[in-house]
Amino acid sequence: MIDLSLLAKAVGDLDEDKMLELLTEFVASNPTEDEAQTVVGACQKGMEVVGDLFECGEYFVGDLIFAGELMTQSMDILKPVIGSGGEAKAGKIVLATVEGDLHDIGKNIFRSMAEAAGFEIHDLGIDQKPEAFIQKIKEVQPEIVGMSGVLTLALESMKKTVEKLQEAGLRDTVKIIIGGNPVTVEACKYIGADAFTTSAAEGVKICQAWVNN
Amino acid sequence: MSGMGEQLGLSQTSGEGRTQLFKDLFAGIKPQRVPLTNSSSVEFSIAHAGLNIAEVLWDLPKLEYVLDKACRDFISDTVPIGGIRIPSYYQILGSRPIVMSSSGFMQHPEVVGLLAEEYDEFISSPYNCIVEKIIPRLYTALDTEPDKKALTLAKAMKAYCDDYAVLGDIRAKLIEKYGLASLSSVTSEAPFDFVADFLRGFKGIIGDLRRYPGKVAAACEAILPYLIKKGSSPDINNPGFVFLPLHMAPYLRPNDFEKFYWPTFKALVEAFVEAGKTVNLFVESDWMRYLPYLYELPENTVMRFEFGEPGVVKKELGERHILSGFYPATLLQTGSKQQCLDQAKELLEILAPGGRYWFQLDKQILPCNNTEKVANNLQAVLQYVYDNGKY
């Protein structure tokens, strides 16, 4: 059986070669679905370490991006052995870069870290109108809506999206978190979001606190 | 030492007087007062004039009315053109690196121009690789037979020349009419940023740093002479500058910065300064951990900071370099007039003493839904800096 703590350490250290080696060996050993789930858990633990190292200033944004890439790779390798059941999701998040903004790096970092933390992510992509959020929220009924943006014009689109959710009677069914370069405590109040962050790792922690309450 | 403008008795609101402010500033001499720039993007000015962004960007002569209004409504020592991106030639070229969003605002999304397995080819002959592989990938209308490619390129160059002629004409008229400083500029990029932005993408280069670090360093070295050349032509007047919008450093580990970003960036800045040019950096995001490196750049490098601690930066760099930025553009959107003025007062008190300070916001003001509030706040802030930024 695979050494789970070694795997978690490889992910936490962003040691791609070691991680791939361990996972490839594991998949070749023809594991059960339960065993595969514990391996997913070890990868998630490694991602938590990455988040912590980022928060304490040892890792930087580039490290989070690379960690996201490692998570995608590990899930691709594990897919054939995980099975369809899987564990219960931590919660659902509808996520997008808001209207007028084409930037998606921050959103993608958040997505990979939130997925690693067990959230089911519905990523609408970039430059998304409020109507797209509304349609998706009605369809999947998420606990959380994540709005991302890099340009300052995104703040207005975020505000507009919150207003449209209000009009559609959906505002109080979800928690809203905004993220990206221009968000501040003032912007958060102005927009009417529940939380803001410029750190994907912190954003995931906020979402976890919401669904655990 | 007092500014030349004062000695010459130049008016602070004449073109000559305002140009002198920048000549003094870039020479490290205390100008008569703090030079100031209206940091509106062209797109914001279009919204302020009540026009449609996409429509004006596609019909540039309309910009004359827009920028005339901006010059009338906001105090500024320079024409508020900033980093304009004109859609005509990007569209003709089928551009992927610069595209228009649904709001009409031109942006740079994540693109990959060079595949990881093509690094060696790029390193051995950057020019050939750019012409043969990268340009057709990034500018899709050039991914065609040679005769069509030639026609497309000719069309795009014609559009480029026509649009910049219109822009140059508007600029010259406004400088004359409003007595503004005539600053010329040319843009280049730090080699690592170029490799990230146009060759490998943000995500790509982050992986490359771990998988093929030697190739990343060699690619930065290989492109350096071309980026020196890009910033050297056309020649710029005095006062003028080579503008380098810095990008990737804050997202890297300090060790990676030192090994991969810094050597060719420093060489680039030094090459421009040796050729007698002023270098103007947009210091994106937070560079606080790199201040000792910035200190090492040639004296009187202009640095417009986005985030960070102005007091610390003034102390560490203020006697050697020219500081700007720090004023949060978003405050104009979210803050009251008093909060906006308080912020201007605080920054003036920290950054103006002794000179080497140019008032600009931390970044361009982009269009938004509450144009009027932003415009009122901006007006008040620029007036405050004009009235209180005297030496």
Coordinates of C-alpha atoms in Angstrom, one line a residue:
Chain A
M1 CA 0.0 0.0 0.0
I2 CA 1.1 3.5 -0.8
D3 CA 2.7 5.6 2.0
L4 CA 0.0 8.3 2.5
S5 CA 2.2 10.6 4.5
L6 CA 4.9 10.5 1.9
L7 CA 2.3 11.4 -0.8
A8 CA 0.9 14.3 1.3
K9 CA 4.5 15.5 1.8
A10 CA 5.2 15.3 -1.9
V11 CA 2.2 17.4 -2.7
G12 CA 3.0 19.8 0.1
D13 CA 6.6 20.1 -1.1
L14 CA 5.3 20.5 -4.7
D15 CA 7.6 17.6 -5.7
E16 CA 5.9 16.7 -9.0
D17 CA 8.2 13.7 -9.8
K18 CA 7.7 12.0 -6.4
M19 CA 4.0 12.6 -6.5
L20 CA 3.6 11.1 -10.0
E21 CA 5.8 8.2 -9.1
L22 CA 3.7 7.3 -6.0
L23 CA 0.4 7.7 -7.7
T24 CA 1.4 5.7 -10.8
E25 CA 2.6 2.9 -8.6
F26 CA -0.6 3.0 -6.6
V27 CA -2.9 2.9 -9.6
A28 CA -0.9 0.0 -11.0
S29 CA -1.5 -2.0 -7.8
N30 CA -5.2 -2.3 -8.8
P31 CA -6.6 -0.6 -5.6
T32 CA -10.2 -0.6 -4.3
E33 CA -12.4 2.5 -4.4
D34 CA -12.0 3.0 -0.7
E35 CA -8.2 2.9 -0.9
A36 CA -8.4 5.4 -3.8
Q37 CA -10.5 7.7 -1.6
T38 CA -7.9 7.6 1.2
V39 CA -5.2 8.6 -1.5
V40 CA -7.4 11.5 -2.6
G41 CA -7.5 12.5 1.1
A42 CA -3.7 12.5 1.3
C43 CA -3.5 14.7 -1.8
Q44 CA -6.0 17.1 -0.1
K45 CA -3.9 17.1 3.0
G46 CA -0.9 18.1 0.9
M47 CA -2.9 20.9 -0.5
E48 CA -3.8 22.1 2.9
V49 CA -0.1 22.3 3.7
V50 CA 0.4 24.4 0.5
G51 CA -2.3 26.7 1.7
D52 CA -0.8 27.1 5.1
L53 CA 2.7 27.7 3.7
F54 CA 1.2 30.4 1.5
E55 CA -0.5 32.1 4.4
C56 CA 2.6 32.2 6.4
G57 CA 4.6 33.7 3.5
E58 CA 6.8 30.8 2.6
Y59 CA 4.9 30.0 -0.6
F60 CA 3.8 32.6 -3.2
V61 CA 1.1 32.8 -5.8
G62 CA 3.2 30.9 -8.3
D63 CA 3.3 28.0 -5.9
L64 CA -0.5 27.9 -5.6
I65 CA -0.8 27.8 -9.4
F66 CA 1.7 24.9 -9.5
A67 CA -0.1 23.1 -6.7
G68 CA -3.4 23.4 -8.6
E69 CA -1.7 21.8 -11.6
L70 CA -0.5 19.0 -9.4
M71 CA -4.0 18.4 -8.1
T72 CA -5.4 18.3 -11.6
Q73 CA -2.7 15.8 -12.6
S74 CA -3.3 13.6 -9.5
M75 CA -7.1 13.5 -10.1
D76 CA -6.5 12.6 -13.7
I77 CA -4.3 9.7 -12.7
L78 CA -6.7 8.5 -9.9
K79 CA -9.9 8.9 -12.0
P80 CA -10.0 5.3 -13.2
V81 CA -9.8 3.9 -9.7
I82 CA -11.9 6.4 -7.7
G83 CA -15.2 5.0 -9.0
S84 CA -18.4 6.9 -9.4
G85 CA -19.6 7.1 -5.8
G86 CA -17.0 9.2 -4.1
E87 CA -17.3 10.9 -0.8
A88 CA -19.9 13.4 0.1
K89 CA -19.0 16.9 -1.1
A90 CA -18.2 19.6 1.3
G91 CA -20.6 21.9 -0.5
K92 CA -21.4 23.5 -3.8
I93 CA -19.9 26.7 -5.2
V94 CA -21.0 28.6 -8.3
L95 CA -17.9 30.4 -9.5
A96 CA -17.1 32.9 -12.3
T97 CA -15.1 35.9 -13.3
V98 CA -17.7 38.7 -13.5
E99 CA -18.9 40.6 -16.6
G100 CA -16.3 42.8 -18.4
D101 CA -13.3 41.0 -17.0
L102 CA -11.4 38.3 -18.9
H103 CA -8.9 37.3 -16.1
D104 CA -9.1 33.8 -14.7
I105 CA -5.8 32.9 -13.0
G106 CA -7.0 33.8 -9.5
K107 CA -10.3 32.2 -10.1
N108 CA -8.6 29.0 -11.3
I109 CA -6.3 28.9 -8.2
F110 CA -9.3 29.2 -6.0
R111 CA -11.1 26.5 -7.9
S112 CA -8.4 24.0 -7.6
M113 CA -7.9 24.7 -3.9
A114 CA -11.6 24.5 -3.2
E115 CA -11.9 21.3 -5.2
A116 CA -9.0 19.9 -3.2
A117 CA -10.9 20.8 -0.1
G118 CA -13.9 18.7 -1.3
F119 CA -16.2 21.4 -2.8
E120 CA -18.2 20.7 -5.9
I121 CA -17.4 23.7 -8.2
H122 CA -19.5 24.9 -11.0
D123 CA -17.2 27.2 -12.9
L124 CA -19.0 29.4 -15.4
G125 CA -15.7 30.9 -16.9
I126 CA -14.9 34.5 -17.6
D127 CA -16.8 37.7 -18.5
Q128 CA -20.1 36.3 -17.0
K129 CA -23.3 38.3 -16.8
P130 CA -25.5 38.3 -13.7
E131 CA -28.0 36.3 -15.6
A132 CA -25.5 33.4 -16.0
F133 CA -25.0 33.3 -12.3
I134 CA -28.8 33.4 -11.7
Q135 CA -29.4 30.5 -14.1
K136 CA -26.7 28.3 -12.6
I137 CA -27.7 29.1 -9.0
K138 CA -31.3 28.1 -9.8
E139 CA -30.0 24.9 -11.4
V140 CA -27.5 23.6 -8.8
Q141 CA -28.7 25.4 -5.6
P142 CA -25.2 26.1 -4.2
E143 CA -24.4 27.2 -0.7
I144 CA -21.8 29.7 -2.0
V145 CA -21.3 32.0 -4.9
G146 CA -17.8 33.1 -5.7
M147 CA -17.1 36.2 -7.9
S148 CA -13.7 36.9 -9.2
G149 CA -12.1 39.9 -11.0
V150 CA -8.8 41.6 -11.5
L151 CA -9.8 44.9 -13.1
T152 CA -11.4 47.6 -10.9
L153 CA -14.4 47.6 -13.3
A154 CA -15.1 44.1 -11.9
L155 CA -16.2 45.8 -8.6
E156 CA -19.2 47.3 -10.4
S157 CA -20.1 44.1 -12.1
M158 CA -20.0 42.3 -8.7
K159 CA -22.3 44.9 -7.3
K160 CA -24.7 44.6 -10.2
T161 CA -24.6 40.8 -9.8
V162 CA -25.5 41.0 -6.2
E163 CA -28.4 43.4 -7.0
K164 CA -29.7 41.0 -9.7
L165 CA -29.6 38.1 -7.2
Q166 CA -31.6 40.2 -4.8
E167 CA -34.2 41.0 -7.5
A168 CA -34.4 37.3 -8.4
G169 CA -35.0 36.4 -4.7
L170 CA -31.8 34.4 -4.5
R171 CA -29.5 36.6 -2.5
D172 CA -30.5 35.2 0.9
T173 CA -30.1 31.6 -0.3
V174 CA -26.4 31.9 -0.8
K175 CA -23.3 33.2 0.9
I176 CA -21.2 35.4 -1.5
I177 CA -17.5 35.7 -1.5
I178 CA -15.5 38.0 -3.8
G179 CA -11.9 37.7 -4.7
G180 CA -9.2 39.3 -6.7
N181 CA -6.7 42.1 -7.0
P182 CA -9.1 45.1 -6.4
V183 CA -11.3 43.8 -3.5
T184 CA -11.1 45.4 -0.1
V185 CA -13.2 45.7 2.9
E186 CA -14.8 48.9 1.5
A187 CA -15.4 47.2 -1.8
C188 CA -17.0 44.3 0.0
K189 CA -19.5 46.5 1.8
Y190 CA -20.2 48.5 -1.3
I191 CA -20.9 45.4 -3.3
G192 CA -22.9 43.7 -0.6
A193 CA -20.9 40.5 -0.5
D194 CA -20.6 38.4 2.7
A195 CA -16.8 38.1 2.5
F196 CA -13.8 39.1 0.5
T197 CA -10.3 37.9 0.0
T198 CA -7.2 38.4 -2.0
S199 CA -5.9 35.0 -1.0
A200 CA -7.4 31.8 -2.5
A201 CA -6.2 29.8 0.5
E202 CA -8.0 32.2 2.9
G203 CA -11.1 32.1 0.6
V204 CA -11.3 28.3 0.9
K205 CA -11.1 28.6 4.7
I206 CA -14.0 31.1 4.7
C207 CA -16.1 28.8 2.6
Q208 CA -15.3 25.8 4.9
A209 CA -16.4 27.9 7.9
W210 CA -19.7 28.7 6.2
V211 CA -20.6 25.2 5.3
N212 CA -19.5 23.8 8.7
N213 CA -21.8 26.2 10.6
Chain B
M1 CA 18.5 72.8 -5.2
S2 CA 15.5 74.5 -6.7
G3 CA 13.9 73.5 -10.0
M4 CA 15.0 75.0 -13.3
G5 CA 11.4 76.2 -13.9
E6 CA 11.6 78.6 -11.0
Q7 CA 15.0 79.9 -12.0
L8 CA 13.6 80.5 -15.5
G9 CA 10.4 82.0 -14.2
L10 CA 8.2 79.6 -16.1
S11 CA 4.5 79.4 -15.4
Q12 CA 3.4 76.2 -13.8
T13 CA 0.4 76.0 -16.2
S14 CA 2.3 76.6 -19.4
G15 CA 3.4 73.8 -21.6
E16 CA 7.0 74.9 -21.2
G17 CA 6.7 75.2 -17.4
R18 CA 5.0 71.8 -17.1
T19 CA 7.5 70.2 -19.4
Q20 CA 10.2 71.6 -17.1
L21 CA 8.6 70.0 -14.1
F22 CA 9.2 66.6 -15.7
K23 CA 12.7 67.5 -16.9
D24 CA 13.6 68.4 -13.3
L25 CA 11.8 65.4 -11.9
F26 CA 13.6 62.9 -14.1
A27 CA 16.9 64.5 -13.4
G28 CA 16.4 64.1 -9.6
I29 CA 16.0 67.9 -9.1
K30 CA 13.2 69.1 -6.9
P31 CA 10.6 70.6 -9.3
Q32 CA 8.5 73.8 -8.5
R33 CA 5.7 71.6 -7.4
V34 CA 4.6 68.0 -7.4
P35 CA 3.9 67.0 -11.0
L36 CA 0.6 65.3 -11.4
T37 CA -1.2 63.1 -13.9
N38 CA -4.8 62.4 -14.4
S39 CA -4.7 58.6 -14.2
S40 CA -7.9 58.0 -16.1
S41 CA -7.8 55.4 -18.8
V42 CA -9.0 56.5 -22.2
E43 CA -12.0 54.2 -21.6
F44 CA -12.9 56.0 -18.4
S45 CA -12.7 59.3 -20.1
I46 CA -15.0 58.0 -22.9
A47 CA -17.5 57.0 -20.2
H48 CA -17.1 60.4 -18.5
A49 CA -17.9 62.1 -21.8
G50 CA -21.1 60.0 -22.0
L51 CA -20.1 58.0 -25.0
N52 CA -19.8 54.3 -25.8
I53 CA -16.4 52.8 -25.3
A54 CA -16.3 50.3 -28.2
E55 CA -17.8 52.9 -30.6
V56 CA -15.1 55.5 -29.8
L57 CA -12.2 53.0 -29.9
W58 CA -13.4 52.0 -33.3
D59 CA -13.8 55.6 -34.5
L60 CA -10.8 57.4 -33.0
P61 CA -11.4 61.0 -34.2
K62 CA -14.2 61.0 -31.6
L63 CA -11.5 60.9 -29.0
E64 CA -10.7 64.5 -29.5
Y65 CA -14.0 65.5 -27.9
V66 CA -13.4 62.9 -25.1
L67 CA -9.9 64.0 -24.2
D68 CA -10.7 67.6 -24.6
K69 CA -13.4 67.2 -22.0
A70 CA -11.0 65.2 -19.8
C71 CA -8.4 68.0 -20.0
R72 CA -11.1 70.6 -19.2
D73 CA -12.6 68.8 -16.2
F74 CA -9.5 67.4 -14.5
I75 CA -6.2 69.2 -13.7
S76 CA -3.3 67.3 -15.1
D77 CA 0.2 68.1 -16.3
T78 CA 0.1 65.5 -19.0
V79 CA -2.5 64.3 -21.6
P80 CA -4.5 61.5 -20.1
I81 CA -3.9 58.9 -22.7
G82 CA -2.0 56.3 -20.7
G83 CA -1.8 52.8 -22.1
I84 CA -4.4 52.9 -24.8
R85 CA -5.1 49.7 -26.7
I86 CA -6.7 50.3 -30.1
P87 CA -8.9 47.5 -31.4
S88 CA -8.5 48.1 -35.2
Y89 CA -5.2 46.4 -35.9
Y90 CA -5.6 43.8 -33.1
Q91 CA -8.9 42.7 -34.8
I92 CA -7.3 42.6 -38.3
L93 CA -4.5 40.4 -36.9
G94 CA -6.9 38.1 -35.2
S95 CA -5.2 38.9 -31.9
R96 CA -5.4 36.4 -29.0
P97 CA -3.1 38.2 -26.5
I98 CA -5.1 41.5 -26.6
V99 CA -8.9 41.2 -27.0
M100 CA -12.0 43.2 -26.3
S101 CA -14.4 42.1 -23.5
S102 CA -18.1 42.5 -23.3
S103 CA -17.7 45.9 -21.7
G104 CA -15.6 47.1 -24.6
F105 CA -12.4 47.2 -22.5
M106 CA -9.3 45.7 -24.2
Q107 CA -7.6 43.1 -22.1
H108 CA -4.7 40.6 -22.0
P109 CA -6.0 37.1 -21.3
E110 CA -3.8 34.1 -20.6
V111 CA -2.2 32.9 -23.9
V112 CA 0.5 30.4 -24.9
G113 CA 2.6 31.4 -27.9
L114 CA 5.4 28.9 -27.4
L115 CA 5.1 25.2 -26.5
A116 CA 7.5 23.8 -23.8
E117 CA 9.1 21.5 -26.3
E118 CA 10.0 24.6 -28.5
Y119 CA 12.2 26.3 -25.9
D120 CA 15.5 25.2 -27.6
E121 CA 14.3 26.5 -30.9
F122 CA 13.4 29.8 -29.3
I123 CA 16.7 30.1 -27.5
S124 CA 18.8 29.3 -30.5
S125 CA 17.0 31.8 -32.7
P126 CA 14.4 34.0 -31.0
Y127 CA 13.6 36.1 -34.1
N128 CA 13.0 33.1 -36.4
C129 CA 10.9 31.4 -33.8
I130 CA 8.8 34.5 -33.2
V131 CA 8.2 35.0 -36.9
E132 CA 7.6 31.4 -37.8
K133 CA 5.8 29.9 -34.8
I134 CA 4.7 32.4 -32.2
I135 CA 3.2 35.2 -34.3
P136 CA 0.9 32.9 -36.3
R137 CA -0.2 31.3 -33.1
L138 CA -1.0 34.6 -31.2
Y139 CA -2.2 36.5 -34.2
T140 CA -4.4 34.0 -36.0
A141 CA -5.1 36.0 -39.1
L142 CA -1.4 35.6 -39.9
D143 CA -1.6 31.8 -39.7
T144 CA -2.2 31.5 -43.5
E145 CA -0.4 31.4 -46.9
P146 CA 2.3 34.0 -47.4
D147 CA 0.4 36.1 -49.9
K148 CA -2.6 36.5 -47.6
K149 CA -0.3 37.0 -44.6
A150 CA 1.4 39.9 -46.4
L151 CA -2.0 41.5 -47.2
T152 CA -3.2 41.1 -43.6
L153 CA 0.0 42.5 -42.2
A154 CA -0.2 45.5 -44.6
K155 CA -3.8 46.2 -43.6
A156 CA -3.0 46.0 -39.9
M157 CA 0.0 48.3 -40.3
K158 CA -2.1 50.8 -42.2
A159 CA -4.7 50.7 -39.5
Y160 CA -2.0 51.1 -36.9
C161 CA -0.4 54.1 -38.6
D162 CA -3.8 55.8 -39.3
D163 CA -5.0 55.4 -35.7
Y164 CA -1.7 56.6 -34.2
A165 CA -1.6 59.5 -36.6
V166 CA -5.1 60.5 -35.3
L167 CA -4.0 60.0 -31.7
G168 CA -0.8 62.0 -32.2
D169 CA -2.7 64.8 -33.8
I170 CA -5.2 64.9 -30.9
R171 CA -2.4 64.8 -28.4
A172 CA -0.5 67.7 -30.0
K173 CA -3.7 69.8 -30.1
L174 CA -4.4 69.3 -26.4
I175 CA -0.8 69.9 -25.4
E176 CA -1.0 73.2 -27.2
K177 CA -4.5 74.2 -26.0
Y178 CA -4.1 73.3 -22.4
G179 CA -0.4 74.0 -21.9
L180 CA 0.5 70.5 -21.0
A181 CA 3.9 68.8 -20.7
S182 CA 5.0 66.9 -23.8
L183 CA 6.2 63.6 -22.6
S184 CA 7.2 60.9 -25.1
S185 CA 7.3 57.3 -24.3
V186 CA 8.0 53.8 -25.7
T187 CA 7.1 50.5 -24.1
S188 CA 9.2 47.4 -23.6
E189 CA 9.0 44.6 -21.1
A190 CA 11.2 42.8 -18.6
P191 CA 12.5 39.6 -20.3
F192 CA 10.9 37.2 -17.8
D193 CA 7.6 39.1 -18.1
F194 CA 7.8 38.8 -21.9
V195 CA 8.4 35.1 -21.7
A196 CA 5.5 34.7 -19.3
D197 CA 3.0 37.1 -21.1
F198 CA 3.5 36.2 -24.7
L199 CA 5.3 32.9 -24.8
R200 CA 4.4 30.5 -22.0
G201 CA 1.5 32.1 -20.1
F202 CA 1.4 32.7 -16.3
K203 CA 0.6 29.1 -15.6
G204 CA 3.1 27.7 -18.1
I205 CA 6.1 29.6 -16.9
I206 CA 5.4 28.7 -13.2
G207 CA 5.6 25.0 -14.2
D208 CA 8.6 25.6 -16.4
L209 CA 10.5 27.1 -13.5
R210 CA 10.4 23.7 -11.8
R211 CA 10.6 21.5 -14.9
Y212 CA 13.2 23.3 -17.1
P213 CA 14.7 26.1 -15.1
G214 CA 17.8 26.4 -17.3
K215 CA 15.7 26.9 -20.4
V216 CA 13.7 29.7 -18.7
A217 CA 16.9 31.5 -17.8
A218 CA 18.3 31.0 -21.3
A219 CA 15.0 32.2 -23.0
C220 CA 15.2 35.4 -20.9
E221 CA 18.8 36.0 -22.0
A222 CA 17.9 35.2 -25.6
I223 CA 15.1 37.8 -25.8
L224 CA 17.0 40.6 -23.9
P225 CA 18.6 42.2 -26.9
Y226 CA 15.3 42.4 -28.7
L227 CA 13.6 44.0 -25.7
I228 CA 16.4 46.5 -25.5
K229 CA 15.8 47.2 -29.2
K230 CA 12.1 47.5 -28.7
G231 CA 12.6 50.2 -26.0
S232 CA 15.2 52.1 -28.1
S233 CA 13.1 52.8 -31.2
P234 CA 11.6 55.2 -32.0
D235 CA 13.8 57.5 -30.1
I236 CA 12.2 59.5 -27.3
N237 CA 12.6 63.2 -26.5
N238 CA 13.6 64.8 -23.3
P239 CA 11.5 64.5 -21.2
G240 CA 10.4 61.1 -22.1
F241 CA 10.8 57.5 -20.8
V242 CA 10.9 53.9 -21.6
F243 CA 7.9 52.3 -19.9
L244 CA 8.2 48.9 -18.4
P245 CA 5.0 47.4 -16.9
L246 CA 6.4 44.9 -14.4
H247 CA 4.3 41.8 -13.8
M248 CA 5.5 38.4 -12.6
A249 CA 8.0 39.2 -9.7
P250 CA 5.5 39.4 -6.8
Y251 CA 4.1 36.0 -7.7
L252 CA 7.5 34.3 -7.5
R253 CA 9.6 33.0 -4.7
P254 CA 12.4 35.3 -3.8
N255 CA 15.0 32.7 -4.9
D256 CA 13.4 32.4 -8.3
F257 CA 13.2 36.1 -8.6
E258 CA 16.8 36.5 -7.9
K259 CA 17.8 33.7 -10.4
F260 CA 15.3 34.2 -13.2
Y261 CA 13.7 37.6 -13.1
W262 CA 16.3 40.0 -11.8
P263 CA 19.5 39.5 -13.9
T264 CA 17.9 40.3 -17.3
F265 CA 15.6 42.9 -15.9
K266 CA 18.5 44.8 -14.4
A267 CA 20.5 44.5 -17.6
L268 CA 17.6 45.9 -19.6
V269 CA 17.1 48.9 -17.3
E270 CA 20.9 49.5 -17.3
A271 CA 21.0 49.4 -21.1
F272 CA 18.4 52.1 -21.4
V273 CA 20.0 54.3 -18.8
E274 CA 23.4 53.9 -20.5
A275 CA 21.7 55.2 -23.7
G276 CA 20.6 58.3 -21.8
K277 CA 17.0 57.3 -21.3
T278 CA 14.7 57.6 -18.2
V279 CA 13.1 54.3 -17.2
N280 CA 9.5 54.4 -15.8
L281 CA 8.4 51.2 -14.1
F282 CA 4.9 50.2 -13.2
V283 CA 5.5 48.2 -10.1
E284 CA 2.5 45.8 -10.1
S285 CA 1.1 44.4 -6.9
D286 CA 3.4 44.2 -3.9
W287 CA 7.2 44.5 -4.3
M288 CA 8.0 45.2 -0.6
R289 CA 10.3 42.1 -0.4
Y290 CA 12.3 43.3 -3.4
L291 CA 13.1 46.9 -2.3
P292 CA 16.8 46.2 -1.9
Y293 CA 16.9 45.1 -5.6
L294 CA 15.0 48.1 -6.8
Y295 CA 17.5 50.3 -4.9
E296 CA 20.3 48.9 -7.0
L297 CA 18.7 50.1 -10.3
P298 CA 20.4 53.2 -11.8
E299 CA 19.6 56.4 -10.0
N300 CA 16.4 58.3 -10.9
T301 CA 14.5 55.3 -12.1
V302 CA 10.7 56.2 -11.9
M303 CA 8.7 53.6 -10.0
R304 CA 4.9 53.7 -9.8
F305 CA 3.9 51.4 -7.0
E306 CA 0.5 49.6 -6.9
F307 CA 0.5 48.2 -3.3
G308 CA 3.0 48.4 -0.4
E309 CA 3.9 50.8 2.4
P310 CA 4.7 54.3 1.1
G311 CA 6.6 55.3 4.2
V312 CA 9.0 52.4 4.0
V313 CA 9.5 52.8 0.3
K314 CA 10.2 56.6 0.7
K315 CA 12.7 55.8 3.3
E316 CA 14.4 53.0 1.4
L317 CA 14.3 54.4 -2.1
G318 CA 13.2 58.0 -1.9
E319 CA 16.7 59.6 -2.1
R320 CA 17.7 57.6 -5.1
H321 CA 14.6 57.0 -7.2
I322 CA 11.5 58.8 -8.3
L323 CA 8.3 57.5 -6.6
S324 CA 4.7 57.5 -7.8
G325 CA 1.5 55.6 -7.4
F326 CA 0.2 54.1 -4.1
Y327 CA -3.1 56.0 -4.3
P328 CA -5.8 53.3 -4.5
A329 CA -7.8 53.9 -7.7
T330 CA -10.7 51.9 -6.1
L331 CA -11.0 54.4 -3.3
L332 CA -12.5 56.9 -5.8
Q333 CA -15.2 54.3 -6.4
T334 CA -15.9 53.3 -2.9
G335 CA -14.9 56.2 -0.7
S336 CA -16.5 59.5 0.2
K337 CA -14.9 62.8 -1.0
Q338 CA -13.4 63.4 2.4
Q339 CA -11.8 59.9 2.5
C340 CA -10.4 60.5 -0.9
L341 CA -8.9 63.9 0.1
D342 CA -7.5 62.4 3.4
Q343 CA -5.7 59.8 1.4
A344 CA -4.2 62.4 -1.0
K345 CA -3.1 64.5 2.0
E346 CA -1.4 61.5 3.7
L347 CA 0.5 60.5 0.5
L348 CA 1.6 64.0 -0.2
E349 CA 3.0 64.3 3.4
I350 CA 4.8 61.0 3.1
L351 CA 6.1 61.1 -0.5
A352 CA 6.5 64.7 -1.6
P353 CA 9.2 66.0 0.8
G354 CA 12.5 66.5 -0.9
G355 CA 11.1 66.0 -4.4
R356 CA 11.4 62.9 -6.5
Y357 CA 7.6 62.4 -6.4
W358 CA 5.1 62.3 -9.2
F359 CA 1.4 62.1 -8.3
Q360 CA -0.4 59.3 -10.1
L361 CA -2.9 56.8 -8.8
D362 CA -1.7 53.2 -8.2
K363 CA -3.2 52.2 -11.5
Q364 CA -5.4 53.5 -14.3
I365 CA -9.0 54.4 -13.6
L366 CA -11.2 52.0 -15.5
P367 CA -14.8 52.5 -16.6
C368 CA -17.4 51.7 -14.0
N369 CA -21.1 52.2 -13.4
N370 CA -20.8 55.2 -11.1
T371 CA -18.7 57.4 -13.4
E372 CA -20.0 60.6 -11.8
K373 CA -18.9 59.7 -8.3
V374 CA -15.4 58.7 -9.5
A375 CA -15.1 61.8 -11.6
N376 CA -16.1 64.1 -8.7
N377 CA -13.7 62.4 -6.4
L378 CA -10.9 62.5 -8.9
Q379 CA -11.5 66.2 -9.6
A380 CA -11.3 66.9 -5.9
V381 CA -8.1 64.9 -5.4
L382 CA -6.2 66.4 -8.4
Q383 CA -7.2 69.9 -7.3
Y384 CA -6.0 69.1 -3.8
V385 CA -2.6 67.9 -5.0
Y386 CA -2.3 70.9 -7.3
D387 CA -3.0 73.3 -4.5
N388 CA -1.0 71.6 -1.8
G389 CA 1.9 69.9 -3.7
K390 CA 4.0 73.1 -3.7
Y391 CA 7.6 73.1 -2.7

